[in-house]
Short mmCIF file of C-alpha atoms in Angstrom, two decimals:
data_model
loop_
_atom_site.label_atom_id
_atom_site.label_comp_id
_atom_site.label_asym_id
_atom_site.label_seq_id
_atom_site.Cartn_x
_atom_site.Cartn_y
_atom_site.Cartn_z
CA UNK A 1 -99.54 155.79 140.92
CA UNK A 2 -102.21 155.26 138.15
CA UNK A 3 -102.94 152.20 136.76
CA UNK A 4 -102.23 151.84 133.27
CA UNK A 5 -104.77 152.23 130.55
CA UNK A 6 -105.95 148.87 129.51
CA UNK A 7 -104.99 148.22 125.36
CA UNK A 8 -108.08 148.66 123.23
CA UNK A 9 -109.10 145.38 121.24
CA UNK A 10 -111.63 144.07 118.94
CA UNK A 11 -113.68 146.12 116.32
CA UNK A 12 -117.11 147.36 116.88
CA UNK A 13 -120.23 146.35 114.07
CA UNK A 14 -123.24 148.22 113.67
CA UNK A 15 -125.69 149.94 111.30
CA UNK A 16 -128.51 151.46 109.37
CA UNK A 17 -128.71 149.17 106.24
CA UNK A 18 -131.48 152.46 104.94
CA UNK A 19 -128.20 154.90 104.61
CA UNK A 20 -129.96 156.27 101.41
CA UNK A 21 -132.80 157.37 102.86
CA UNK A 22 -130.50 159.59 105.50
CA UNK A 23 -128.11 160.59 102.85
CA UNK A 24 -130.51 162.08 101.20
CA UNK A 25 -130.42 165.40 101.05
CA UNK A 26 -133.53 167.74 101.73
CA UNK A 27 -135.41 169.73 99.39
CA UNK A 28 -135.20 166.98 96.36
CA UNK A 29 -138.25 165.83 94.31
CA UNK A 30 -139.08 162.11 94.87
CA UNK A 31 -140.28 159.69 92.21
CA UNK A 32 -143.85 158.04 92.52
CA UNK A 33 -144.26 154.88 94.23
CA UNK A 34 -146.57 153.06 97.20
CA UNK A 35 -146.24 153.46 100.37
CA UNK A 36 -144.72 150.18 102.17
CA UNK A 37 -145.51 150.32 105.71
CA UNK A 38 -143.28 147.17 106.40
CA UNK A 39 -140.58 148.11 104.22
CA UNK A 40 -139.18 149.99 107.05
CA UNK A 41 -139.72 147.23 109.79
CA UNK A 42 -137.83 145.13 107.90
CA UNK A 43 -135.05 146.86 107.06
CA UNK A 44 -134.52 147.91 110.98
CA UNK A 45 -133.52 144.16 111.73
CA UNK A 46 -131.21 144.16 108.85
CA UNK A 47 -128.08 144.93 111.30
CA UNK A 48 -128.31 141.06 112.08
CA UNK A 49 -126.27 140.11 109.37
CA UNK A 50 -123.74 142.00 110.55
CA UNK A 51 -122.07 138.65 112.59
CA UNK A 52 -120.93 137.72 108.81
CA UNK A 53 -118.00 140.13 109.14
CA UNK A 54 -117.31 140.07 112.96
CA UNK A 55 -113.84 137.95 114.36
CA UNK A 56 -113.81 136.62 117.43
CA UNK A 57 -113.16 139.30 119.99
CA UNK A 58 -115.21 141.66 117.83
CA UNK A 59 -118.89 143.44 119.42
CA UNK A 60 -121.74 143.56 117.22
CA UNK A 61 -124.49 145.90 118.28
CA UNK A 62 -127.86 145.47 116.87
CA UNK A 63 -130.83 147.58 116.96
CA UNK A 64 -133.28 144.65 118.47
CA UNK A 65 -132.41 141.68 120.22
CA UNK A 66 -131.49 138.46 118.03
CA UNK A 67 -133.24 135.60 118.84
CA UNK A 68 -131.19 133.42 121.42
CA UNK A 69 -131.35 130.19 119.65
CA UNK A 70 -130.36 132.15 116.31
CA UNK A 71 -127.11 133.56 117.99
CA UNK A 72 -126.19 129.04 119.25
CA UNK A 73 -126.49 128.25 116.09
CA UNK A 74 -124.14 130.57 115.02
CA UNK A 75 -122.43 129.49 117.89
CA UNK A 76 -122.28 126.15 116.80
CA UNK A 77 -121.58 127.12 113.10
CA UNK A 78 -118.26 128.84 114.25
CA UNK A 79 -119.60 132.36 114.07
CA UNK A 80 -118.30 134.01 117.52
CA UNK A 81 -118.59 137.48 118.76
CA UNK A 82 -119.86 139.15 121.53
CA UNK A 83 -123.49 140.72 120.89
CA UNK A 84 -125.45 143.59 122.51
CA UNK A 85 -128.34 145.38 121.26
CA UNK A 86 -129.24 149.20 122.21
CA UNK A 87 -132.45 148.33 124.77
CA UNK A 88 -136.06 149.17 123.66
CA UNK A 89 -136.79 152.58 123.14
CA UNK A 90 -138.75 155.10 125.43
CA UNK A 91 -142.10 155.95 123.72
CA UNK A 92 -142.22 159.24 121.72
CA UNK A 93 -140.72 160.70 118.61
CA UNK A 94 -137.26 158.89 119.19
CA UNK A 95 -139.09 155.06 119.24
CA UNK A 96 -137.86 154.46 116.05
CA UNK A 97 -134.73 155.74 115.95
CA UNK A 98 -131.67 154.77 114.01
CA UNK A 99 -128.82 152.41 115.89
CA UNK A 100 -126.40 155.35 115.56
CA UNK A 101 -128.95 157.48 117.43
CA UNK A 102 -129.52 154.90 120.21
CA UNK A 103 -126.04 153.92 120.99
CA UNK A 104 -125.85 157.65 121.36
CA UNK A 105 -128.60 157.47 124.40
CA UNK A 106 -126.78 154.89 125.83
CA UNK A 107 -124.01 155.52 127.82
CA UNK A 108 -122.65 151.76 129.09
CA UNK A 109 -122.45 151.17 125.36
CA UNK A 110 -121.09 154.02 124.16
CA UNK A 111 -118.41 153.28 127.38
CA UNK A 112 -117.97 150.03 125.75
CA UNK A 113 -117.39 151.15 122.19
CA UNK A 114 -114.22 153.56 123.80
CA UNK A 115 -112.89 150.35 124.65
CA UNK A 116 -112.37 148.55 121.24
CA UNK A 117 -109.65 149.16 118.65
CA UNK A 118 -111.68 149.99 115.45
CA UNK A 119 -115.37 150.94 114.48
CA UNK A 120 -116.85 148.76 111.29
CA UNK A 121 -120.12 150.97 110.32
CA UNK A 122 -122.31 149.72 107.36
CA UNK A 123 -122.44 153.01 106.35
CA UNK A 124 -121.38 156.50 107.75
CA UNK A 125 -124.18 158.41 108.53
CA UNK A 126 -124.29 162.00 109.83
CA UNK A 127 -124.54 160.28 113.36
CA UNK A 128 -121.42 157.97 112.84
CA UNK A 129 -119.63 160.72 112.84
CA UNK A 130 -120.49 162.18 116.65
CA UNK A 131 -121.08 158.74 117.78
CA UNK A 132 -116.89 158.28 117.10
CA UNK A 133 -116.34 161.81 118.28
CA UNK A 134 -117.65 160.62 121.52
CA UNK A 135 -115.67 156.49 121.70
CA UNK A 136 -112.61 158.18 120.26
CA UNK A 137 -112.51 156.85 116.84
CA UNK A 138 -112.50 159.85 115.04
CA UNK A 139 -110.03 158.34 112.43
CA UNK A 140 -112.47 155.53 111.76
CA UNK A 141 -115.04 157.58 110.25
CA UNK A 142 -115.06 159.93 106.82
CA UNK A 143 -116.33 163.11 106.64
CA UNK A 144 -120.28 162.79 106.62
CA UNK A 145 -120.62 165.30 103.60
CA UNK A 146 -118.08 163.59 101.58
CA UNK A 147 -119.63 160.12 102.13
CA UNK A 148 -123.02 161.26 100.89
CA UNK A 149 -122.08 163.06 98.07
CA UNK A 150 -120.11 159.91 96.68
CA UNK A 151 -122.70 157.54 97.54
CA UNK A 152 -125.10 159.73 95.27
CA UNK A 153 -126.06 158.08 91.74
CA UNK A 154 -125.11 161.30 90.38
CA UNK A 155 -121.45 160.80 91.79
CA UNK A 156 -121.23 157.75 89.61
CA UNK A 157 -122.72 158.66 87.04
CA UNK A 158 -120.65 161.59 86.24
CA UNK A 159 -117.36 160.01 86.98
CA UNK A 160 -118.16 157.27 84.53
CA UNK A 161 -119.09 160.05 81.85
CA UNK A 162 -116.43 161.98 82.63
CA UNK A 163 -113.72 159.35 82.07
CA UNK A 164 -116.03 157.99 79.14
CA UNK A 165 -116.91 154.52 80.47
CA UNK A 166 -119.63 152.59 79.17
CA UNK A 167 -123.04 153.03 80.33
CA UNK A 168 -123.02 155.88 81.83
CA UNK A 169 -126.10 157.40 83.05
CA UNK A 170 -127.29 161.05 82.07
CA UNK A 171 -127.79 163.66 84.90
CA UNK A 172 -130.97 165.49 85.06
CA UNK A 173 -131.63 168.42 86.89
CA UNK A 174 -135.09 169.69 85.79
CA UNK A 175 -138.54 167.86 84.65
CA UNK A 176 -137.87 169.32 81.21
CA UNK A 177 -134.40 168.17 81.21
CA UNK A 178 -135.69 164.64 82.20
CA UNK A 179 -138.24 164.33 79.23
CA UNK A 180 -135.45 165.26 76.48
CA UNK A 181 -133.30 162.75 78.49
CA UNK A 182 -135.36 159.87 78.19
CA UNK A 183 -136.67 160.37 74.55
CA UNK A 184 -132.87 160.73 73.76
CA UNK A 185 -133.11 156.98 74.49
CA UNK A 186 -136.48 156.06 73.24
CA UNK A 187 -135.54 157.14 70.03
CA UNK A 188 -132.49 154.94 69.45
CA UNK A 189 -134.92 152.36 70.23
CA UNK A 190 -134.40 151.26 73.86
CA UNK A 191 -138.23 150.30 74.70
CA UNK A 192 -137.69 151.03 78.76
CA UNK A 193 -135.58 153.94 80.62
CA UNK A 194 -134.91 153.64 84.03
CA UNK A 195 -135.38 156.83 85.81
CA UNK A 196 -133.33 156.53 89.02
CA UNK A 197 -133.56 158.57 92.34
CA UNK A 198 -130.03 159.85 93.15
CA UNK A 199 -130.58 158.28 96.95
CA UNK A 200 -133.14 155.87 96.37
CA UNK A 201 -133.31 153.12 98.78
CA UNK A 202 -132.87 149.32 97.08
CA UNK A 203 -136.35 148.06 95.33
CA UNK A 204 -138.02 151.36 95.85
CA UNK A 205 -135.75 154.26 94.00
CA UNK A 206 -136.27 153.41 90.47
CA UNK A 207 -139.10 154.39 87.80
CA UNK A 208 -139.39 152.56 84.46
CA UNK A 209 -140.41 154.69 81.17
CA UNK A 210 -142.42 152.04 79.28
CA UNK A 211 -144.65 154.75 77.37
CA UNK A 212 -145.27 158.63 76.31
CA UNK A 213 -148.02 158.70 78.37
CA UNK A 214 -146.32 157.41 81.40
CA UNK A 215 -143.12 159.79 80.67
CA UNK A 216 -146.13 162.49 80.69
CA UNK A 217 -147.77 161.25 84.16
CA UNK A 218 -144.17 161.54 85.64
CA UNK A 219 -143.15 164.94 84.40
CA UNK A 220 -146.49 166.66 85.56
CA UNK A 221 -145.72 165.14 88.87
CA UNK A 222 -142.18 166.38 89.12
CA UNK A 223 -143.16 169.91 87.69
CA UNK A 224 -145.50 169.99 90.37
CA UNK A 225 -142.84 169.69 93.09
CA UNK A 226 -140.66 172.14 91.21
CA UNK A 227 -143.66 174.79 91.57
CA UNK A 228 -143.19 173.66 95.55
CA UNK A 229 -139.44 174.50 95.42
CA UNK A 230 -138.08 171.55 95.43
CA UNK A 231 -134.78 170.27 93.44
CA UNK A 232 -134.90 167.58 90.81
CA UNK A 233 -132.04 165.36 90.88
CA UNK A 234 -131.99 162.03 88.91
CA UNK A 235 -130.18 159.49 86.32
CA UNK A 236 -131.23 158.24 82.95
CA UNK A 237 -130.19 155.30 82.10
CA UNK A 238 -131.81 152.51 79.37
CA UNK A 239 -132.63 149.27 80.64
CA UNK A 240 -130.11 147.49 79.34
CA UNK A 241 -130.18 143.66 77.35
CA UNK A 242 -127.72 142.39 80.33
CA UNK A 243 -126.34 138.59 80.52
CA UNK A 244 -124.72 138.69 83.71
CA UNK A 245 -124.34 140.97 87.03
CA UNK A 246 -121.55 141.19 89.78
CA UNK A 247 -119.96 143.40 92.27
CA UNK A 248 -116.61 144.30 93.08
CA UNK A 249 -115.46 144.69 96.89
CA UNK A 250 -112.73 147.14 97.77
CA UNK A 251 -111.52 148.41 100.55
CA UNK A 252 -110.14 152.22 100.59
CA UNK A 253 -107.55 152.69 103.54
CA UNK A 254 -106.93 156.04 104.65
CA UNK A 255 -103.11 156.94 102.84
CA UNK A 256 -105.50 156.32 99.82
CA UNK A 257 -103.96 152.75 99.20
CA UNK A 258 -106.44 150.38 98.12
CA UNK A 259 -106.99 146.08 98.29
CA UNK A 260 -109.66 144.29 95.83
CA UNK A 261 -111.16 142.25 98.31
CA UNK A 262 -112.95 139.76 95.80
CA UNK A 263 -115.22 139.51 93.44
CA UNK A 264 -119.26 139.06 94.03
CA UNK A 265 -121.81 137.22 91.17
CA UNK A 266 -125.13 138.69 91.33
CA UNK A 267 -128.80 138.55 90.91
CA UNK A 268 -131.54 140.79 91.45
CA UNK A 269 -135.50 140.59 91.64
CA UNK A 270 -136.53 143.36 90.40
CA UNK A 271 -134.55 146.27 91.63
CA UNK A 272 -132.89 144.74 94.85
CA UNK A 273 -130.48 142.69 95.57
CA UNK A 274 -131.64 138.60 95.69
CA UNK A 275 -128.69 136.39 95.34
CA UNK A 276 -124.98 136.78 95.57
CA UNK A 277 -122.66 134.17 95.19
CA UNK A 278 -119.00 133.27 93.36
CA UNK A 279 -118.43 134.63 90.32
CA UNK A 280 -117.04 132.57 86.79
CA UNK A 281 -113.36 133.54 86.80
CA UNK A 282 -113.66 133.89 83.32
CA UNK A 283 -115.85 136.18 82.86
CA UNK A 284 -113.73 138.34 84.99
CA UNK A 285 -110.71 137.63 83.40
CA UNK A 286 -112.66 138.77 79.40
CA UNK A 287 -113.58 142.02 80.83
CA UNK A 288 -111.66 144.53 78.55
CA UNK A 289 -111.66 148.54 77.59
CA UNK A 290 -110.89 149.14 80.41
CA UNK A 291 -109.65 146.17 82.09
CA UNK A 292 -111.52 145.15 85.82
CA UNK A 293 -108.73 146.13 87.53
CA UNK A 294 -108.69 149.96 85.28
CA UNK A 295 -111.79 150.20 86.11
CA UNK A 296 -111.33 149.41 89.98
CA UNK A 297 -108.44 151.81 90.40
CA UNK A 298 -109.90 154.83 88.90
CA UNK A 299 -113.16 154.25 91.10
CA UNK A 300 -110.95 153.86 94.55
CA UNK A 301 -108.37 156.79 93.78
CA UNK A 302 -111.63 159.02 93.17
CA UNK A 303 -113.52 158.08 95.99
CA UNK A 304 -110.00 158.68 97.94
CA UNK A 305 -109.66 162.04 96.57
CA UNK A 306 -113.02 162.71 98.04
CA UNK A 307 -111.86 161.93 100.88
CA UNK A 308 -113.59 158.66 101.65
CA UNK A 309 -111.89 155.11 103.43
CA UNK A 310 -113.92 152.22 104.59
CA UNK A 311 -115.68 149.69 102.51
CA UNK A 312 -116.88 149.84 98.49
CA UNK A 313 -118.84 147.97 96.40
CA UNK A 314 -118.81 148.46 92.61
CA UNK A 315 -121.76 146.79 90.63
CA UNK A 316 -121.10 146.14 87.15
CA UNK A 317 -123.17 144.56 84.21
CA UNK A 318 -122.06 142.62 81.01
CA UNK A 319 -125.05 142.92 78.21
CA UNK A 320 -125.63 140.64 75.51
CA UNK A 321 -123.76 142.61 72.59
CA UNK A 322 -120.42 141.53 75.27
CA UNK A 323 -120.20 145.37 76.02
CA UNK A 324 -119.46 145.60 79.86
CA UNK A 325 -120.41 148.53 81.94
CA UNK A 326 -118.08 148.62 84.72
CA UNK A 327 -119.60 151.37 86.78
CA UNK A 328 -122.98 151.35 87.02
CA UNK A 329 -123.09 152.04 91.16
CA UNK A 330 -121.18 152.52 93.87
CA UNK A 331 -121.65 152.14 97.15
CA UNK A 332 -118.96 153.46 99.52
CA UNK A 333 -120.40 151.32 102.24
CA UNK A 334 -121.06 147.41 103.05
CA UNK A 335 -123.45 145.18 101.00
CA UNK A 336 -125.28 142.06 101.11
CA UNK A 337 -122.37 140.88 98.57
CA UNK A 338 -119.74 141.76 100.71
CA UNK A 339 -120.97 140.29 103.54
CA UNK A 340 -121.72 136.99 101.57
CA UNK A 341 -117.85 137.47 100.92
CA UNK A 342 -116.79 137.34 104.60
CA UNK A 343 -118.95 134.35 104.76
CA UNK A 344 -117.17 132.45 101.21
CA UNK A 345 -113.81 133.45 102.88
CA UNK A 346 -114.52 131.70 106.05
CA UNK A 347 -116.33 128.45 103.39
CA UNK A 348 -113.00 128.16 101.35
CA UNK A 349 -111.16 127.24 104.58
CA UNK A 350 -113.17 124.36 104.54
CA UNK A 351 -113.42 123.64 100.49
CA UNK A 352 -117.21 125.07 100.22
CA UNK A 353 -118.38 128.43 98.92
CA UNK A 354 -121.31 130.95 100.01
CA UNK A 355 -124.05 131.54 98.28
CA UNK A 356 -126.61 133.92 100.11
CA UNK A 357 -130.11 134.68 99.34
CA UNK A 358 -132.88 136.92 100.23
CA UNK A 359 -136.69 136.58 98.99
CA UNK A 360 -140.04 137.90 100.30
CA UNK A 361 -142.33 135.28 102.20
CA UNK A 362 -145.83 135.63 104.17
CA UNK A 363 -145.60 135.06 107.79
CA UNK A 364 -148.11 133.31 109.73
CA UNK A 365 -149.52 134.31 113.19
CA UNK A 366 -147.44 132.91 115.98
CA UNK A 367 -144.40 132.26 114.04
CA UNK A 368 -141.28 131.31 116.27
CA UNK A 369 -137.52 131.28 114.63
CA UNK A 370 -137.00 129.04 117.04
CA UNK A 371 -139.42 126.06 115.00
CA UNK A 372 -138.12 126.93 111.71
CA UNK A 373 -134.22 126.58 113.23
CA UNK A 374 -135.39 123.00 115.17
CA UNK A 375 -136.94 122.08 111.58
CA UNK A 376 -134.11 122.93 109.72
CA UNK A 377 -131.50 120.86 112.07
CA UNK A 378 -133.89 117.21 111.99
CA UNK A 379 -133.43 117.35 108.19
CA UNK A 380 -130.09 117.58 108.43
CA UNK A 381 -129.77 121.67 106.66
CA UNK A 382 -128.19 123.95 109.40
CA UNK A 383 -124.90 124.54 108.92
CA UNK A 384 -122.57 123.83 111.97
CA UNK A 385 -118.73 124.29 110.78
CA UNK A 386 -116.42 122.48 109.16
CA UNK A 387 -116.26 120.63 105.81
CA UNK A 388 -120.75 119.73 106.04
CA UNK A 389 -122.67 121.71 103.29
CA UNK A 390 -125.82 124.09 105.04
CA UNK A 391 -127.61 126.85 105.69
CA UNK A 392 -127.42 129.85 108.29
CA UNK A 393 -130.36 131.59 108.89
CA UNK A 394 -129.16 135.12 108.79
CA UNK A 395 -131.88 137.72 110.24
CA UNK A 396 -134.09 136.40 112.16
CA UNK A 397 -136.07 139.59 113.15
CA UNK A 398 -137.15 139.66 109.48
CA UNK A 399 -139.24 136.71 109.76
CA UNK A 400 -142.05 138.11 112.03
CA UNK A 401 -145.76 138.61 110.71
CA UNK A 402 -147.33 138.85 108.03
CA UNK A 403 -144.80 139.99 105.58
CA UNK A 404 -141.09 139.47 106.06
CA UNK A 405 -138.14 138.14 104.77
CA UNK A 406 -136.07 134.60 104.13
CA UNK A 407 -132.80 135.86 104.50
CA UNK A 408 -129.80 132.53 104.22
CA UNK A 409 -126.73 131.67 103.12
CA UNK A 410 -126.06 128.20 101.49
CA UNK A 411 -122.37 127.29 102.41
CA UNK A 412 -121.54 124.07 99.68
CA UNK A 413 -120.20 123.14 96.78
CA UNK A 414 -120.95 125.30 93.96
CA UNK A 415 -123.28 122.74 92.38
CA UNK A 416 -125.30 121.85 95.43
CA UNK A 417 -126.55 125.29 96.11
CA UNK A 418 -129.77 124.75 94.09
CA UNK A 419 -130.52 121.71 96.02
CA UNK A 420 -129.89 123.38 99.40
CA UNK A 421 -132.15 126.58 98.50
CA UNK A 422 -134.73 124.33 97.12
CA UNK A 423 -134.54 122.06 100.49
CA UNK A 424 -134.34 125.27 102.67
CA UNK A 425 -137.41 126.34 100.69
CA UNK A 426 -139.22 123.27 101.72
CA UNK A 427 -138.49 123.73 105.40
CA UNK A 428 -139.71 126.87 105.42
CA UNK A 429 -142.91 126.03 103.91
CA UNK A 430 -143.68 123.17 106.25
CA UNK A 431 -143.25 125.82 109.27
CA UNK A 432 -145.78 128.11 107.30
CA UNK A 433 -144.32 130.05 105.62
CA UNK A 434 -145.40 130.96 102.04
CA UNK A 435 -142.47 132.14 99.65
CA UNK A 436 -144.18 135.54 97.75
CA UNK A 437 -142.28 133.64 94.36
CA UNK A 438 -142.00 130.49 93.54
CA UNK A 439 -138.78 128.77 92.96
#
C-alpha cells in the first residue's frame, strides 16, 4: 500500500523586480537615455525584500545569497521564513539569468516548490508561467499575454480615457502623432510633457519635453527607428502641479472578487519610487468624482475581465487645483509600497507604523553589511520586534561597490521617522558610505 501524499503547505516568494523590461514587447521604439551599467546589478538583488511578505512556514527564493547576518537580524526582528537562493550560475549566455529561469535549471528547487500550497511571484513573467506548469500551480499564475498587456501604460491610459477619468494620458502611435500630442499640451500652457515608454522600467522610462528643440531632437530619433521598422508606442501626459502621491493595494482573486488591502503615501525622486509610508486618512476620505473606492472597483473588475488575479497597485496623484487623478498607473504586480504594507501590518500589532525608504549611495572598497548591521545595533537603531522603534536593513546585496543602494524601513511612530532616517543616515556614513543626496 502507498503511502499517502504528504499535504502541501506554505507559499513560495520569488522574482524579477525588472518585469518591464521582459514585458516588453519586441519591435517597439525606445526613448533616449544613458546607459547604466549598474542599474541592472542592482535591481538583480532586489528579490531580498521579498521576506516583507513571507509568514512563517513560507520559502523565499532569491537570486543571490543574502548575507547571513542580514537574514539573524531578521531573525531577531520576528521576520521568519525559510530561505534558499538558486546557486551561482554556470558561465555563458545564461550567467545572468532571471530567478524564474534559474529555478527552472534547478531541479531540488523546483522539487521543493511542488511541495508548497501557493506561489507569490512579484510579477508573472513569460517564465512564471512554465515554472508553475512544472510545481503544479498552474492556478496560481495568469495568462502571460494578459498580464503584459495590462501592465502596459497604454492599458491605463486608455481605460482611464475611456471611462473619462482625470488625467488621462494620450496614446501615441507614430513620431508625428507624438509631436501634435505634446504641443496639444504646450499650448494650454503646461511648460513640461512627460513622454512615457509603455514598459519603461522605474527611473529610466520617462522623457521630459522642456523645449521645441528638444521635442525636435526626440522625433528625429524616433522617425529614425520607424525607417528601421520598429513600432512607436507611448503616453503623453503633462507634468502635472501635484501636492501629494499614494498608491492603492488590491488584491484580485480569481472568481473576480476583489479586497483593498490598504492604502500607501508616496514619494518619488525623480521618476522612481523613494519613500512609502501611511497615508493622511483624510485625504483619502476628500477624494471625490469618482470616489477612491469608484475608482478602485472599476480598475479591479477590468483587470479581472482581462483575465488577471494576483496583486495590484494603483498610483494616484492629487494636484494643487484639488483635482485628483485616480489612475495614473497600474501595476498588476507587487511594489515597494505594498511590501512596506506587509511590513506596517506586522508594526500596528505593536502600535508603530512602516515607513520604508530607498536612496542612491557610493560604496567604498571592502564594504561588509555585516559592519554597517554591528554599527547600527551599538547605537541602539536595528529593529528587533516588539513595541522598540528601528530600522531593518532590507537588501543587502544592493550595498556592494561603488554605486548601490540604502534600501530600510523605519518601523515607529509616525513622528519619529525623520529622526530614525536621519540617524540611519548617520550610521551609514560613519561605515563609508556617501548618500548621492543629501538629507
Amino acid at each position: 500500500m502507498s503511502e499517502p501524499r504528504q499535504a502541501r503547505t506554505g507559499a513560495v516568494l520569488f522574482g524579477s523586480f525588472d518585469a518591464e523590461r521582459r514585458w516588453r514587447p519586441d519591435g517597439l521604439a525606445s526613448l533616449p537615455q544613458l546607459a547604466d551599467p549598474g542599474a541592472d546589478r542592482l535591481v538583480a538583488c532586489m528579490d531580498e525584500a521579498l521576506f516583507a511578505a513571507a509568514e512563517p512556514g513560507d520559502l523565499l527564493i532569491t537570486r543571490e545569497p543574502v548575507a547571513p547576518a542580514l537574514v539573524a537580524a531578521r531573525e531577531a526582528a520576528g521576520y521568519t521564513c525559510e530561505h534558499h537562493h538558486t546557486g551561482e550560475p554556470h558561465p555563458g549566455p545564461d550567467a545572468d539569468a532571471d530567478v524564474e529561469h534559474r529555478l527552472l535549471a534547478n531541479a531540488g528547487l523546483l522539487r521543493r516548490i511542488g511541495g508548497s500550497a501557493r506561489l507569490h511571484p512579484y510579477a508573472v513573467l513569460p517564465a512564471t508561467g512554465v515554472l508553475a506548469e512544472l510545481t503544479g500551480h498552474a492556478a496560481d499564475a495568469p495568462g502571460g499575454e494578459q498580464v503584459a498587456r495590462v501592465n502596459g501604460k497604454a492599458w491605463s491610459s486608455l481605460l482611464a480615457a475611456r471611462h473619462g477619468l482625470p488625467g488621462a494620458g494620450r496614446v501615441v502611435r507614430s513620431a508625428a502623432e507624438l509631436a501634435d500630442a505634446v504641443r496639444s499640451y504646450v499650448e494650454p500652457g503646461h511648460p513640461v510633457v512627460l513622454v512615457k515608454d509603455s514598459y519603461g522600467v522605474a527611473g529610466r522610462g520617462t522623457f521630459e519635453v522642456t523645449s521645441e528643440r528638444r521635442l525636435t531632437r526626440l522625433v528625429a530619433h524616433l522617425r529614425r527607428q520607424e525607417d528601421r521598422g520598429l513600432a512607436v508606442e507611448f503616453v503623453i501626459q503633462p507634468r502635472y502641479d501635484r501636492v501629494a502621491d499614494f498608491s492603492s493595494h488590491l488584491r484580485i482573486n480569481p472568481d473576480g472578487s476583489w479586497l483593498l488591502l490598504g492604502i500607501q503615501h508616496l514619494a518619488n525622486s525623480g521618476y522612481r519610487h523613494e519613500m512609502s509610508g501611511p497615508v493622511p486618512q483624510a485625504l483619502v476620505g476628500d477624494l471625490r468624482r469618482p470616489a477612491h473606492p469608484e475608482a478602485m472597483e472599476l480598475v479591479a473588475r477590468s483587470l479581472a475581465e482581462e483575465g488577471y488575479h494576483g496583486p495590484v497597485c494603483v498610483d494616484s496623484m492629487v494636484l494643487r487645483d484639488g483635482t485628483w487623478i485616480p489612475v495614473l498607473e497600474v501595476n498588476a504586480r507587487m511594489s515597494m509600497g505594498g511590501l512596506n504594507l506587509r511590513l506596517d501590518d506586522r508594526a500596528r500589532e505593536h502600535g508603530l507604523r512602516s515607513h520604508l525608504w530607498q536612496e542612491d549611495v557610493t560604496i567604498p572598497d571592502g564594504f561588509d553589511v555585516d559592519h554597517l548591521l554591528k554599527l547600527l545595533h551599538e547605537e541602539g537603531l536595528l529593529y528587533e520586534g516588539g513595541t522598540g522603534a528601528g530600522v531593518l536593513l532590507l537588501v543587502g546585496g544592493a550595498l556592494v561597490a561603488p554605486r548601490g543602494r540604502l534600501i530600510c524601513a523605519a518601523l515607529c511612530p509616525p513622528d519619529e521617522f525623520p529622526r530614525l532616517r536621519a540617524a540611519t543616515r548617520a550610521v551609514a556614513a560613519s561605515a563609508g558610505i556617501v548618500l548621492a543626496r543629501a538629507a
